[in-house]
Amino acid sequence: DRNTGGERIMEFALANDLLIGNTLFIKRESHLVTYISGNHRTQIDYVLFRRSFRRAVTDIKVIPGEECARQHQLLVCDFVVHTPAVHKRKFTSRLRTWKLRDPDVAKEYLETFVSMVKPATTSDPSLEVEESWSRLKTPLIEAAAKVCGYSKQH
């Protein structure tokens, strides 16, 4: 027998695309009844959840004899929590530019860079911007690799 309260719960669940968890599992009456008053036994407490959560919910039941409030039985929902897998980052070696904070290493880097960049650069105004940048970038990286080195995987 449904009453107006039960109808409203069903309408709410339909409108919000929710499942009424108590109806998904077949149970004996003692595991369904949530309210007892004299000879009157009814199911008035419900667990509502999203459809997408359906696979996680494993059981919903009433624990007979466990009163959480006067005349109310304890309703329990069992579910499994899936933690996402942690993806390990792929190691990529990097230039150890933090070594340049040391004044001796910075001086060595400057000398190496200047010796590499002098033969590569000319003051040719006909060079494109990309070509000029390439002639500076390559010695910058090569000098840093030579003086500072690359990081290694541990």
PDB file of C-alpha atoms in Angstrom:
ATOM      1  CA  ASP A   1       0.000   0.000   0.000  1.00  0.00           C
ATOM      2  CA  ARG A   2       1.409   3.381  -1.034  1.00  0.00           C
ATOM      3  CA  ASN A   3       0.492   6.586   0.709  1.00  0.00           C
ATOM      4  CA  THR A   4       0.945  10.181  -0.440  1.00  0.00           C
ATOM      5  CA  GLY A   5       4.396  10.348   1.189  1.00  0.00           C
ATOM      6  CA  GLY A   6       5.502   7.286  -0.746  1.00  0.00           C
ATOM      7  CA  GLU A   7       4.157   8.772  -3.975  1.00  0.00           C
ATOM      8  CA  ARG A   8       6.084  11.999  -3.353  1.00  0.00           C
ATOM      9  CA  ILE A   9       9.326  10.094  -2.744  1.00  0.00           C
ATOM     10  CA  MET A  10       8.858   8.203  -6.020  1.00  0.00           C
ATOM     11  CA  GLU A  11       8.140  11.427  -7.929  1.00  0.00           C
ATOM     12  CA  PHE A  12      11.205  13.088  -6.383  1.00  0.00           C
ATOM     13  CA  ALA A  13      13.405  10.109  -7.308  1.00  0.00           C
ATOM     14  CA  LEU A  14      12.105  10.080 -10.896  1.00  0.00           C
ATOM     15  CA  ALA A  15      12.482  13.833 -11.313  1.00  0.00           C
ATOM     16  CA  ASN A  16      16.090  13.792 -10.099  1.00  0.00           C
ATOM     17  CA  ASP A  17      17.093  10.491 -11.763  1.00  0.00           C
ATOM     18  CA  LEU A  18      17.680   8.804  -8.395  1.00  0.00           C
ATOM     19  CA  LEU A  19      17.299   5.181  -7.358  1.00  0.00           C
ATOM     20  CA  ILE A  20      15.446   4.140  -4.215  1.00  0.00           C
ATOM     21  CA  GLY A  21      18.019   1.784  -2.766  1.00  0.00           C
ATOM     22  CA  ASN A  22      15.673  -0.088  -0.411  1.00  0.00           C
ATOM     23  CA  THR A  23      13.732  -1.499  -3.387  1.00  0.00           C
ATOM     24  CA  LEU A  24      16.781  -2.920  -5.206  1.00  0.00           C
ATOM     25  CA  PHE A  25      17.541  -5.752  -2.798  1.00  0.00           C
ATOM     26  CA  ILE A  26      15.184  -8.596  -1.881  1.00  0.00           C
ATOM     27  CA  LYS A  27      14.908  -8.826   1.910  1.00  0.00           C
ATOM     28  CA  ARG A  28      12.683 -10.457   4.482  1.00  0.00           C
ATOM     29  CA  GLU A  29      10.256  -8.152   6.257  1.00  0.00           C
ATOM     30  CA  SER A  30      12.391  -7.777   9.399  1.00  0.00           C
ATOM     31  CA  HIS A  31      15.180  -6.288   7.224  1.00  0.00           C
ATOM     32  CA  LEU A  32      12.797  -3.840   5.500  1.00  0.00           C
ATOM     33  CA  VAL A  33      10.706  -2.390   8.335  1.00  0.00           C
ATOM     34  CA  THR A  34      12.182   0.856   9.654  1.00  0.00           C
ATOM     35  CA  TYR A  35       9.366   2.008  11.976  1.00  0.00           C
ATOM     36  CA  ILE A  36       7.559  -0.079  14.589  1.00  0.00           C
ATOM     37  CA  SER A  37       4.704   1.250  16.718  1.00  0.00           C
ATOM     38  CA  GLY A  38       2.703  -1.413  18.526  1.00  0.00           C
ATOM     39  CA  ASN A  39       1.421  -3.814  15.847  1.00  0.00           C
ATOM     40  CA  HIS A  40       2.006  -1.232  13.109  1.00  0.00           C
ATOM     41  CA  ARG A  41       5.171  -1.933  11.054  1.00  0.00           C
ATOM     42  CA  THR A  42       6.120   0.273   8.081  1.00  0.00           C
ATOM     43  CA  GLN A  43       9.009   1.189   5.863  1.00  0.00           C
ATOM     44  CA  ILE A  44       9.427   4.964   6.150  1.00  0.00           C
ATOM     45  CA  ASP A  45      13.189   5.499   5.785  1.00  0.00           C
ATOM     46  CA  TYR A  46      14.826   5.270   2.357  1.00  0.00           C
ATOM     47  CA  VAL A  47      18.269   5.597   0.801  1.00  0.00           C
ATOM     48  CA  LEU A  48      18.264   7.568  -2.453  1.00  0.00           C
ATOM     49  CA  PHE A  49      21.333   7.743  -4.715  1.00  0.00           C
ATOM     50  CA  ARG A  50      22.331   8.534  -8.294  1.00  0.00           C
ATOM     51  CA  ARG A  51      22.114   5.864 -10.972  1.00  0.00           C
ATOM     52  CA  SER A  52      25.836   6.216 -11.617  1.00  0.00           C
ATOM     53  CA  PHE A  53      26.463   5.106  -8.021  1.00  0.00           C
ATOM     54  CA  ARG A  54      24.508   1.832  -8.510  1.00  0.00           C
ATOM     55  CA  ARG A  55      27.556  -0.399  -9.024  1.00  0.00           C
ATOM     56  CA  ALA A  56      29.120   0.834  -5.781  1.00  0.00           C
ATOM     57  CA  VAL A  57      26.091   0.040  -3.568  1.00  0.00           C
ATOM     58  CA  THR A  58      26.297  -3.593  -2.460  1.00  0.00           C
ATOM     59  CA  ASP A  59      23.505  -3.837   0.136  1.00  0.00           C
ATOM     60  CA  ILE A  60      20.871  -1.824   1.995  1.00  0.00           C
ATOM     61  CA  LYS A  61      19.206  -3.344   5.026  1.00  0.00           C
ATOM     62  CA  VAL A  62      17.633  -2.631   8.380  1.00  0.00           C
ATOM     63  CA  ILE A  63      19.355  -4.045  11.434  1.00  0.00           C
ATOM     64  CA  PRO A  64      16.520  -5.523  13.513  1.00  0.00           C
ATOM     65  CA  GLY A  65      16.670  -4.715  17.195  1.00  0.00           C
ATOM     66  CA  GLU A  66      18.978  -1.704  16.758  1.00  0.00           C
ATOM     67  CA  GLU A  67      16.958   1.366  17.648  1.00  0.00           C
ATOM     68  CA  CYS A  68      18.593   4.638  16.635  1.00  0.00           C
ATOM     69  CA  ALA A  69      15.580   6.686  17.798  1.00  0.00           C
ATOM     70  CA  ARG A  70      12.383   5.676  19.553  1.00  0.00           C
ATOM     71  CA  GLN A  71      10.491   3.184  17.366  1.00  0.00           C
ATOM     72  CA  HIS A  72      12.951   3.606  14.455  1.00  0.00           C
ATOM     73  CA  GLN A  73      15.256   0.826  13.311  1.00  0.00           C
ATOM     74  CA  LEU A  74      18.769   1.484  11.980  1.00  0.00           C
ATOM     75  CA  LEU A  75      18.977   1.554   8.157  1.00  0.00           C
ATOM     76  CA  VAL A  76      22.410   0.629   6.779  1.00  0.00           C
ATOM     77  CA  CYS A  77      23.796   1.106   3.275  1.00  0.00           C
ATOM     78  CA  ASP A  78      26.930  -0.820   2.286  1.00  0.00           C
ATOM     79  CA  PHE A  79      28.954   0.491  -0.631  1.00  0.00           C
ATOM     80  CA  VAL A  80      32.410   0.123  -2.120  1.00  0.00           C
ATOM     81  CA  VAL A  81      34.622   3.155  -2.636  1.00  0.00           C
ATOM     82  CA  HIS A  82      36.791   2.908  -5.741  1.00  0.00           C
ATOM     83  CA  THR A  83      39.936   5.023  -5.606  1.00  0.00           C
ATOM     84  CA  PRO A  84      41.319   6.121  -8.957  1.00  0.00           C
ATOM     85  CA  ALA A  85      44.615   4.608 -10.022  1.00  0.00           C
ATOM     86  CA  VAL A  86      47.639   6.853  -9.588  1.00  0.00           C
ATOM     87  CA  HIS A  87      49.467   7.274 -12.865  1.00  0.00           C
ATOM     88  CA  LYS A  88      53.215   7.407 -12.487  1.00  0.00           C
ATOM     89  CA  ARG A  89      54.863  10.200 -14.443  1.00  0.00           C
ATOM     90  CA  LYS A  90      57.332   9.222 -17.135  1.00  0.00           C
ATOM     91  CA  PHE A  91      60.810  10.441 -16.277  1.00  0.00           C
ATOM     92  CA  THR A  92      62.300  13.105 -18.530  1.00  0.00           C
ATOM     93  CA  SER A  93      65.808  14.311 -17.846  1.00  0.00           C
ATOM     94  CA  ARG A  94      66.189  18.068 -17.398  1.00  0.00           C
ATOM     95  CA  LEU A  95      69.090  20.466 -17.530  1.00  0.00           C
ATOM     96  CA  ARG A  96      70.371  21.100 -14.021  1.00  0.00           C
ATOM     97  CA  THR A  97      70.198  24.897 -14.372  1.00  0.00           C
ATOM     98  CA  TRP A  98      69.975  25.314 -10.583  1.00  0.00           C
ATOM     99  CA  LYS A  99      73.736  24.737 -10.557  1.00  0.00           C
ATOM    100  CA  LEU A 100      74.116  28.193 -12.125  1.00  0.00           C
ATOM    101  CA  ARG A 101      73.402  29.752  -8.697  1.00  0.00           C
ATOM    102  CA  ASP A 102      76.984  28.856  -7.779  1.00  0.00           C
ATOM    103  CA  PRO A 103      79.166  31.791  -8.967  1.00  0.00           C
ATOM    104  CA  ASP A 104      82.005  29.488 -10.093  1.00  0.00           C
ATOM    105  CA  VAL A 105      79.655  27.379 -12.220  1.00  0.00           C
ATOM    106  CA  ALA A 106      77.999  30.529 -13.619  1.00  0.00           C
ATOM    107  CA  LYS A 107      81.416  31.905 -14.626  1.00  0.00           C
ATOM    108  CA  GLU A 108      82.372  28.620 -16.309  1.00  0.00           C
ATOM    109  CA  TYR A 109      79.017  28.589 -18.128  1.00  0.00           C
ATOM    110  CA  LEU A 110      79.517  32.151 -19.382  1.00  0.00           C
ATOM    111  CA  GLU A 111      82.997  31.342 -20.727  1.00  0.00           C
ATOM    112  CA  THR A 112      81.726  28.179 -22.437  1.00  0.00           C
ATOM    113  CA  PHE A 113      78.728  29.976 -23.939  1.00  0.00           C
ATOM    114  CA  VAL A 114      80.829  32.893 -25.252  1.00  0.00           C
ATOM    115  CA  SER A 115      83.317  30.509 -26.870  1.00  0.00           C
ATOM    116  CA  MET A 116      80.465  28.586 -28.551  1.00  0.00           C
ATOM    117  CA  VAL A 117      78.422  31.594 -29.670  1.00  0.00           C
ATOM    118  CA  LYS A 118      81.246  33.656 -31.273  1.00  0.00           C
ATOM    119  CA  PRO A 119      81.772  31.406 -34.311  1.00  0.00           C
ATOM    120  CA  ALA A 120      77.998  30.909 -34.763  1.00  0.00           C
ATOM    121  CA  THR A 121      76.935  34.560 -34.756  1.00  0.00           C
ATOM    122  CA  THR A 122      77.535  37.119 -37.413  1.00  0.00           C
ATOM    123  CA  SER A 123      75.954  40.487 -37.800  1.00  0.00           C
ATOM    124  CA  ASP A 124      74.182  39.525 -41.023  1.00  0.00           C
ATOM    125  CA  PRO A 125      71.046  41.703 -41.348  1.00  0.00           C
ATOM    126  CA  SER A 126      69.566  39.403 -43.960  1.00  0.00           C
ATOM    127  CA  LEU A 127      69.062  36.581 -41.388  1.00  0.00           C
ATOM    128  CA  GLU A 128      65.499  35.751 -40.399  1.00  0.00           C
ATOM    129  CA  VAL A 129      64.501  36.071 -36.736  1.00  0.00           C
ATOM    130  CA  GLU A 130      64.115  32.287 -36.380  1.00  0.00           C
ATOM    131  CA  GLU A 131      67.595  31.688 -37.796  1.00  0.00           C
ATOM    132  CA  SER A 132      69.125  34.278 -35.446  1.00  0.00           C
ATOM    133  CA  TRP A 133      67.340  32.718 -32.465  1.00  0.00           C
ATOM    134  CA  SER A 134      68.467  29.250 -33.485  1.00  0.00           C
ATOM    135  CA  ARG A 135      72.090  30.427 -33.625  1.00  0.00           C
ATOM    136  CA  LEU A 136      71.784  31.671 -30.031  1.00  0.00           C
ATOM    137  CA  LYS A 137      69.585  28.911 -28.634  1.00  0.00           C
ATOM    138  CA  THR A 138      71.772  26.000 -29.671  1.00  0.00           C
ATOM    139  CA  PRO A 139      74.927  27.312 -27.909  1.00  0.00           C
ATOM    140  CA  LEU A 140      72.845  28.219 -24.810  1.00  0.00           C
ATOM    141  CA  ILE A 141      71.580  24.651 -24.447  1.00  0.00           C
ATOM    142  CA  GLU A 142      74.878  22.999 -25.378  1.00  0.00           C
ATOM    143  CA  ALA A 143      76.831  25.134 -22.900  1.00  0.00           C
ATOM    144  CA  ALA A 144      74.310  24.362 -20.135  1.00  0.00           C
ATOM    145  CA  ALA A 145      74.506  20.631 -20.922  1.00  0.00           C
ATOM    146  CA  LYS A 146      78.302  20.711 -20.888  1.00  0.00           C
ATOM    147  CA  VAL A 147      78.661  22.709 -17.641  1.00  0.00           C
ATOM    148  CA  CYS A 148      75.557  21.697 -15.631  1.00  0.00           C
ATOM    149  CA  GLY A 149      74.631  18.307 -17.085  1.00  0.00           C
ATOM    150  CA  TYR A 150      71.261  16.561 -17.130  1.00  0.00           C
ATOM    151  CA  SER A 151      69.317  15.106 -14.203  1.00  0.00           C
ATOM    152  CA  LYS A 152      69.292  11.325 -13.820  1.00  0.00           C
ATOM    153  CA  GLN A 153      66.499   8.956 -12.823  1.00  0.00           C
ATOM    154  CA  HIS A 154      66.888   7.656  -9.259  1.00  0.00           C
TER     155      HIS A 154
END
